[in-house]
JSON list of C-alpha atoms in Angstrom, two decimals:
[
{"chain": "A", "resi": 117, "resn": "MET", "atom": "CA", "xyz": [-39.02, -91.09, -70.48]},
{"chain": "A", "resi": 118, "resn": "LEU", "atom": "CA", "xyz": [-37.55, -89.05, -73.31]},
{"chain": "A", "resi": 119, "resn": "SER", "atom": "CA", "xyz": [-39.61, -86.02, -74.18]},
{"chain": "A", "resi": 120, "resn": "LYS", "atom": "CA", "xyz": [-39.13, -83.54, -76.98]},
{"chain": "A", "resi": 121, "resn": "GLN", "atom": "CA", "xyz": [-40.04, -79.87, -76.90]},
{"chain": "A", "resi": 122, "resn": "GLN", "atom": "CA", "xyz": [-42.64, -79.04, -79.49]},
{"chain": "A", "resi": 123, "resn": "ALA", "atom": "CA", "xyz": [-41.96, -75.99, -81.68]},
{"chain": "A", "resi": 124, "resn": "GLU", "atom": "CA", "xyz": [-45.64, -75.08, -81.66]},
{"chain": "A", "resi": 125, "resn": "GLY", "atom": "CA", "xyz": [-45.06, -72.58, -78.84]},
{"chain": "A", "resi": 126, "resn": "ARG", "atom": "CA", "xyz": [-43.19, -70.35, -81.25]},
{"chain": "A", "resi": 127, "resn": "TYR", "atom": "CA", "xyz": [-46.40, -69.57, -83.08]},
{"chain": "A", "resi": 128, "resn": "GLN", "atom": "CA", "xyz": [-48.63, -69.12, -80.06]},
{"chain": "A", "resi": 129, "resn": "VAL", "atom": "CA", "xyz": [-50.46, -65.83, -79.79]},
{"chain": "A", "resi": 130, "resn": "SER", "atom": "CA", "xyz": [-50.72, -64.47, -76.25]},
{"chain": "A", "resi": 131, "resn": "VAL", "atom": "CA", "xyz": [-51.91, -61.23, -74.77]},
{"chain": "A", "resi": 132, "resn": "VAL", "atom": "CA", "xyz": [-49.12, -60.02, -72.54]},
{"chain": "A", "resi": 133, "resn": "SER", "atom": "CA", "xyz": [-47.71, -56.61, -71.74]},
{"chain": "A", "resi": 134, "resn": "LEU", "atom": "CA", "xyz": [-44.07, -55.76, -72.18]},
{"chain": "A", "resi": 135, "resn": "ASP", "atom": "CA", "xyz": [-43.99, -54.56, -68.58]},
{"chain": "A", "resi": 136, "resn": "GLU", "atom": "CA", "xyz": [-44.83, -58.07, -67.33]},
{"chain": "A", "resi": 137, "resn": "LEU", "atom": "CA", "xyz": [-41.89, -59.59, -69.19]},
{"chain": "A", "resi": 138, "resn": "VAL", "atom": "CA", "xyz": [-39.17, -57.29, -67.78]},
{"chain": "A", "resi": 139, "resn": "PRO", "atom": "CA", "xyz": [-37.95, -58.43, -64.33]},
{"chain": "A", "resi": 140, "resn": "GLN", "atom": "CA", "xyz": [-38.58, -55.96, -61.51]},
{"chain": "A", "resi": 141, "resn": "ASP", "atom": "CA", "xyz": [-34.91, -56.01, -60.47]},
{"chain": "A", "resi": 142, "resn": "HIS", "atom": "CA", "xyz": [-33.47, -55.41, -63.97]},
{"chain": "A", "resi": 143, "resn": "LEU", "atom": "CA", "xyz": [-30.89, -52.61, -64.20]},
{"chain": "A", "resi": 144, "resn": "VAL", "atom": "CA", "xyz": [-32.91, -50.67, -66.79]},
{"chain": "A", "resi": 145, "resn": "ARG", "atom": "CA", "xyz": [-35.86, -50.48, -64.36]},
{"chain": "A", "resi": 146, "resn": "LYS", "atom": "CA", "xyz": [-33.56, -49.10, -61.67]},
{"chain": "A", "resi": 147, "resn": "ILE", "atom": "CA", "xyz": [-32.16, -46.48, -64.06]},
{"chain": "A", "resi": 148, "resn": "GLU", "atom": "CA", "xyz": [-35.64, -45.50, -65.26]},
{"chain": "A", "resi": 149, "resn": "HIS", "atom": "CA", "xyz": [-36.74, -45.06, -61.65]},
{"chain": "A", "resi": 150, "resn": "SER", "atom": "CA", "xyz": [-33.60, -43.10, -60.65]},
{"chain": "A", "resi": 151, "resn": "ILE", "atom": "CA", "xyz": [-33.03, -40.70, -63.54]},
{"chain": "A", "resi": 152, "resn": "ASP", "atom": "CA", "xyz": [-35.48, -38.18, -64.92]},
{"chain": "A", "resi": 153, "resn": "PHE", "atom": "CA", "xyz": [-34.45, -37.81, -68.56]},
{"chain": "A", "resi": 154, "resn": "SER", "atom": "CA", "xyz": [-36.85, -34.94, -69.25]},
{"chain": "A", "resi": 155, "resn": "PHE", "atom": "CA", "xyz": [-34.03, -32.37, -68.87]},
{"chain": "A", "resi": 156, "resn": "ILE", "atom": "CA", "xyz": [-32.78, -33.47, -72.30]},
{"chain": "A", "resi": 157, "resn": "TYR", "atom": "CA", "xyz": [-35.75, -31.82, -74.01]},
{"chain": "A", "resi": 158, "resn": "ASP", "atom": "CA", "xyz": [-34.70, -28.42, -72.62]},
{"chain": "A", "resi": 159, "resn": "LEU", "atom": "CA", "xyz": [-31.13, -28.95, -73.82]},
{"chain": "A", "resi": 160, "resn": "VAL", "atom": "CA", "xyz": [-32.09, -29.74, -77.42]},
{"chain": "A", "resi": 161, "resn": "GLU", "atom": "CA", "xyz": [-35.19, -27.58, -77.85]},
{"chain": "A", "resi": 162, "resn": "ASP", "atom": "CA", "xyz": [-33.39, -24.94, -79.94]},
{"chain": "A", "resi": 163, "resn": "ARG", "atom": "CA", "xyz": [-31.92, -27.61, -82.27]},
{"chain": "A", "resi": 164, "resn": "TYR", "atom": "CA", "xyz": [-35.27, -28.78, -83.66]},
{"chain": "A", "resi": 165, "resn": "CYS", "atom": "CA", "xyz": [-37.57, -26.91, -86.05]},
{"chain": "A", "resi": 166, "resn": "LEU", "atom": "CA", "xyz": [-41.26, -26.98, -85.14]},
{"chain": "A", "resi": 167, "resn": "ASP", "atom": "CA", "xyz": [-42.79, -26.40, -88.56]},
{"chain": "A", "resi": 168, "resn": "ASN", "atom": "CA", "xyz": [-40.70, -28.22, -91.19]},
{"chain": "A", "resi": 169, "resn": "GLY", "atom": "CA", "xyz": [-38.35, -31.12, -91.73]},
{"chain": "A", "resi": 170, "resn": "ARG", "atom": "CA", "xyz": [-38.88, -34.81, -91.27]},
{"chain": "A", "resi": 171, "resn": "PRO", "atom": "CA", "xyz": [-40.05, -36.30, -87.97]},
{"chain": "A", "resi": 172, "resn": "SER", "atom": "CA", "xyz": [-37.19, -36.84, -85.57]},
{"chain": "A", "resi": 173, "resn": "VAL", "atom": "CA", "xyz": [-36.29, -39.66, -83.24]},
{"chain": "A", "resi": 174, "resn": "ASP", "atom": "CA", "xyz": [-37.01, -38.71, -79.63]},
{"chain": "A", "resi": 175, "resn": "PRO", "atom": "CA", "xyz": [-33.72, -37.33, -78.20]},
{"chain": "A", "resi": 176, "resn": "VAL", "atom": "CA", "xyz": [-34.35, -39.14, -74.91]},
{"chain": "A", "resi": 177, "resn": "VAL", "atom": "CA", "xyz": [-34.48, -42.42, -76.83]},
{"chain": "A", "resi": 178, "resn": "LEU", "atom": "CA", "xyz": [-31.14, -41.61, -78.46]},
{"chain": "A", "resi": 179, "resn": "ILE", "atom": "CA", "xyz": [-29.51, -40.94, -75.09]},
{"chain": "A", "resi": 180, "resn": "LYS", "atom": "CA", "xyz": [-31.04, -44.07, -73.57]},
{"chain": "A", "resi": 181, "resn": "MET", "atom": "CA", "xyz": [-29.63, -46.08, -76.47]},
{"chain": "A", "resi": 182, "resn": "VAL", "atom": "CA", "xyz": [-26.16, -44.76, -75.67]},
{"chain": "A", "resi": 183, "resn": "PHE", "atom": "CA", "xyz": [-26.77, -45.64, -71.99]},
{"chain": "A", "resi": 184, "resn": "ILE", "atom": "CA", "xyz": [-27.58, -49.21, -73.05]},
{"chain": "A", "resi": 185, "resn": "GLN", "atom": "CA", "xyz": [-24.45, -49.38, -75.18]},
{"chain": "A", "resi": 186, "resn": "TYR", "atom": "CA", "xyz": [-22.13, -48.19, -72.40]},
{"chain": "A", "resi": 187, "resn": "LEU", "atom": "CA", "xyz": [-23.72, -49.96, -69.45]},
{"chain": "A", "resi": 188, "resn": "PHE", "atom": "CA", "xyz": [-23.97, -53.36, -71.09]},
{"chain": "A", "resi": 189, "resn": "GLY", "atom": "CA", "xyz": [-20.59, -53.20, -72.85]},
{"chain": "A", "resi": 190, "resn": "ILE", "atom": "CA", "xyz": [-21.84, -53.34, -76.41]},
{"chain": "A", "resi": 191, "resn": "ARG", "atom": "CA", "xyz": [-18.99, -52.39, -78.72]},
{"chain": "A", "resi": 192, "resn": "SER", "atom": "CA", "xyz": [-20.78, -50.73, -81.63]},
{"chain": "A", "resi": 193, "resn": "MET", "atom": "CA", "xyz": [-24.00, -48.89, -82.31]},
{"chain": "A", "resi": 194, "resn": "ARG", "atom": "CA", "xyz": [-24.87, -51.39, -85.03]},
{"chain": "A", "resi": 195, "resn": "GLN", "atom": "CA", "xyz": [-24.66, -54.20, -82.48]},
{"chain": "A", "resi": 196, "resn": "THR", "atom": "CA", "xyz": [-26.57, -52.09, -79.94]},
{"chain": "A", "resi": 197, "resn": "ILE", "atom": "CA", "xyz": [-29.45, -51.73, -82.40]},
{"chain": "A", "resi": 198, "resn": "LYS", "atom": "CA", "xyz": [-29.47, -55.51, -82.98]},
{"chain": "A", "resi": 199, "resn": "GLU", "atom": "CA", "xyz": [-29.56, -56.11, -79.22]},
{"chain": "A", "resi": 200, "resn": "ILE", "atom": "CA", "xyz": [-32.39, -53.61, -78.73]},
{"chain": "A", "resi": 201, "resn": "GLU", "atom": "CA", "xyz": [-34.40, -55.27, -81.50]},
{"chain": "A", "resi": 202, "resn": "THR", "atom": "CA", "xyz": [-34.36, -58.60, -79.64]},
{"chain": "A", "resi": 203, "resn": "ASN", "atom": "CA", "xyz": [-34.09, -57.65, -75.95]},
{"chain": "A", "resi": 204, "resn": "LEU", "atom": "CA", "xyz": [-37.45, -56.90, -74.34]},
{"chain": "A", "resi": 205, "resn": "ALA", "atom": "CA", "xyz": [-35.94, -55.06, -71.38]},
{"chain": "A", "resi": 206, "resn": "TYR", "atom": "CA", "xyz": [-34.15, -52.65, -73.69]},
{"chain": "A", "resi": 207, "resn": "ARG", "atom": "CA", "xyz": [-37.37, -52.05, -75.66]},
{"chain": "A", "resi": 208, "resn": "TRP", "atom": "CA", "xyz": [-39.21, -51.39, -72.39]},
{"chain": "A", "resi": 209, "resn": "PHE", "atom": "CA", "xyz": [-36.52, -48.90, -71.30]},
{"chain": "A", "resi": 210, "resn": "LEU", "atom": "CA", "xyz": [-36.84, -47.00, -74.58]},
{"chain": "A", "resi": 211, "resn": "GLY", "atom": "CA", "xyz": [-40.64, -47.03, -74.49]},
{"chain": "A", "resi": 212, "resn": "TYR", "atom": "CA", "xyz": [-40.92, -49.07, -77.69]},
{"chain": "A", "resi": 213, "resn": "ASP", "atom": "CA", "xyz": [-43.48, -51.84, -78.11]},
{"chain": "A", "resi": 214, "resn": "PHE", "atom": "CA", "xyz": [-43.04, -55.21, -79.81]},
{"chain": "A", "resi": 215, "resn": "THR", "atom": "CA", "xyz": [-43.70, -53.91, -83.31]},
{"chain": "A", "resi": 216, "resn": "GLN", "atom": "CA", "xyz": [-42.16, -50.43, -83.42]},
{"chain": "A", "resi": 217, "resn": "PRO", "atom": "CA", "xyz": [-39.05, -50.26, -85.58]},
{"chain": "A", "resi": 218, "resn": "ILE", "atom": "CA", "xyz": [-35.85, -49.28, -83.80]},
{"chain": "A", "resi": 219, "resn": "PRO", "atom": "CA", "xyz": [-33.97, -46.30, -85.32]},
{"chain": "A", "resi": 220, "resn": "HIS", "atom": "CA", "xyz": [-31.34, -47.27, -87.87]},
{"chain": "A", "resi": 221, "resn": "PHE", "atom": "CA", "xyz": [-27.76, -47.25, -86.59]},
{"chain": "A", "resi": 222, "resn": "THR", "atom": "CA", "xyz": [-26.83, -44.51, -89.07]},
{"chain": "A", "resi": 223, "resn": "THR", "atom": "CA", "xyz": [-29.00, -42.14, -87.03]},
{"chain": "A", "resi": 224, "resn": "PHE", "atom": "CA", "xyz": [-26.03, -41.87, -84.71]},
{"chain": "A", "resi": 225, "resn": "GLY", "atom": "CA", "xyz": [-22.95, -39.90, -85.53]},
{"chain": "A", "resi": 226, "resn": "ILE", "atom": "CA", "xyz": [-20.32, -41.05, -83.06]},
{"chain": "A", "resi": 227, "resn": "SER", "atom": "CA", "xyz": [-18.90, -37.62, -82.32]},
{"chain": "A", "resi": 228, "resn": "MET", "atom": "CA", "xyz": [-22.38, -36.07, -82.06]},
{"chain": "A", "resi": 229, "resn": "THR", "atom": "CA", "xyz": [-23.68, -38.77, -79.75]},
{"chain": "A", "resi": 230, "resn": "VAL", "atom": "CA", "xyz": [-20.64, -38.89, -77.47]},
{"chain": "A", "resi": 231, "resn": "LYS", "atom": "CA", "xyz": [-20.41, -35.09, -77.22]},
{"chain": "A", "resi": 232, "resn": "PHE", "atom": "CA", "xyz": [-24.11, -34.79, -76.50]},
{"chain": "A", "resi": 233, "resn": "PHE", "atom": "CA", "xyz": [-23.97, -37.63, -73.96]},
{"chain": "A", "resi": 234, "resn": "ARG", "atom": "CA", "xyz": [-21.11, -35.92, -72.12]},
{"chain": "A", "resi": 235, "resn": "MET", "atom": "CA", "xyz": [-22.91, -32.57, -72.22]},
{"chain": "A", "resi": 236, "resn": "CYS", "atom": "CA", "xyz": [-26.01, -34.15, -70.68]},
{"chain": "A", "resi": 237, "resn": "LEU", "atom": "CA", "xyz": [-23.95, -35.79, -67.96]},
{"chain": "A", "resi": 238, "resn": "ASN", "atom": "CA", "xyz": [-22.17, -32.54, -67.14]},
{"chain": "A", "resi": 239, "resn": "VAL", "atom": "CA", "xyz": [-25.48, -30.69, -66.83]},
{"chain": "A", "resi": 240, "resn": "GLN", "atom": "CA", "xyz": [-26.95, -33.39, -64.61]},
{"chain": "A", "resi": 241, "resn": "LEU", "atom": "CA", "xyz": [-23.97, -33.96, -62.31]},
{"chain": "A", "resi": 242, "resn": "ASN", "atom": "CA", "xyz": [-24.95, -31.02, -60.09]},
{"chain": "A", "resi": 243, "resn": "LYS", "atom": "CA", "xyz": [-28.51, -32.32, -59.82]},
{"chain": "A", "resi": 244, "resn": "TRP", "atom": "CA", "xyz": [-27.34, -35.87, -59.08]},
{"chain": "A", "resi": 245, "resn": "GLU", "atom": "CA", "xyz": [-24.85, -35.04, -56.33]},
{"chain": "A", "resi": 246, "resn": "SER", "atom": "CA", "xyz": [-27.18, -36.20, -53.57]},
{"chain": "A", "resi": 247, "resn": "ARG", "atom": "CA", "xyz": [-28.00, -39.41, -55.45]},
{"chain": "A", "resi": 248, "resn": "MET", "atom": "CA", "xyz": [-24.55, -40.00, -56.95]},
{"chain": "A", "resi": 249, "resn": "PRO", "atom": "CA", "xyz": [-23.27, -42.46, -54.32]},
{"chain": "A", "resi": 250, "resn": "TRP", "atom": "CA", "xyz": [-26.38, -44.58, -54.76]},
{"chain": "A", "resi": 251, "resn": "LEU", "atom": "CA", "xyz": [-26.17, -44.40, -58.56]},
{"chain": "A", "resi": 252, "resn": "LEU", "atom": "CA", "xyz": [-22.48, -45.32, -58.55]},
{"chain": "A", "resi": 253, "resn": "MET", "atom": "CA", "xyz": [-23.20, -48.24, -56.23]},
{"chain": "A", "resi": 254, "resn": "LEU", "atom": "CA", "xyz": [-25.99, -49.39, -58.53]},
{"chain": "A", "resi": 255, "resn": "VAL", "atom": "CA", "xyz": [-23.81, -49.24, -61.63]},
{"chain": "A", "resi": 256, "resn": "THR", "atom": "CA", "xyz": [-20.71, -50.78, -60.05]},
{"chain": "A", "resi": 257, "resn": "ARG", "atom": "CA", "xyz": [-22.66, -53.70, -58.58]},
{"chain": "A", "resi": 258, "resn": "HIS", "atom": "CA", "xyz": [-23.71, -54.64, -62.10]},
{"chain": "A", "resi": 259, "resn": "ARG", "atom": "CA", "xyz": [-21.06, -55.87, -64.53]},
{"chain": "A", "resi": 260, "resn": "THR", "atom": "CA", "xyz": [-20.69, -52.95, -66.89]},
{"chain": "A", "resi": 261, "resn": "SER", "atom": "CA", "xyz": [-18.35, -51.29, -69.28]},
{"chain": "A", "resi": 262, "resn": "ALA", "atom": "CA", "xyz": [-19.24, -47.69, -68.53]},
{"chain": "A", "resi": 263, "resn": "ASN", "atom": "CA", "xyz": [-16.17, -45.85, -69.75]},
{"chain": "A", "resi": 264, "resn": "ILE", "atom": "CA", "xyz": [-17.72, -42.49, -70.64]},
{"chain": "A", "resi": 265, "resn": "CYS", "atom": "CA", "xyz": [-14.81, -40.17, -69.90]}
]
């Protein structure tokens, strides 16, 4: 019997958490569990003014966006933003819900982002030495394009 999929499911309203929709074995869950990104706040604390200026994008979110770009082989930040807008696992990794707008791609200056990313990695390498073999195994077992040198 020939059956046709009804498009009505597109408009269905369901109560579901983002956490339920991201597979437990997804790479972003493993990274979130393995790396404590809170050290970034100490690195950038002196670069932000507490009493004036416009609200900033969380620096941890910016670094995680660069992680997504490198690990999943996305060629440009513009394309990375498009992928984050539609990929629930990436939204979960960044801590964004279904409705929060993703930062505009112009938020990133390539030289600023790459230099900051490398600085963060250099600071963390000493802390990661005991976990580095496991982290390298995790990253190399997943098809990536992590050329960050």
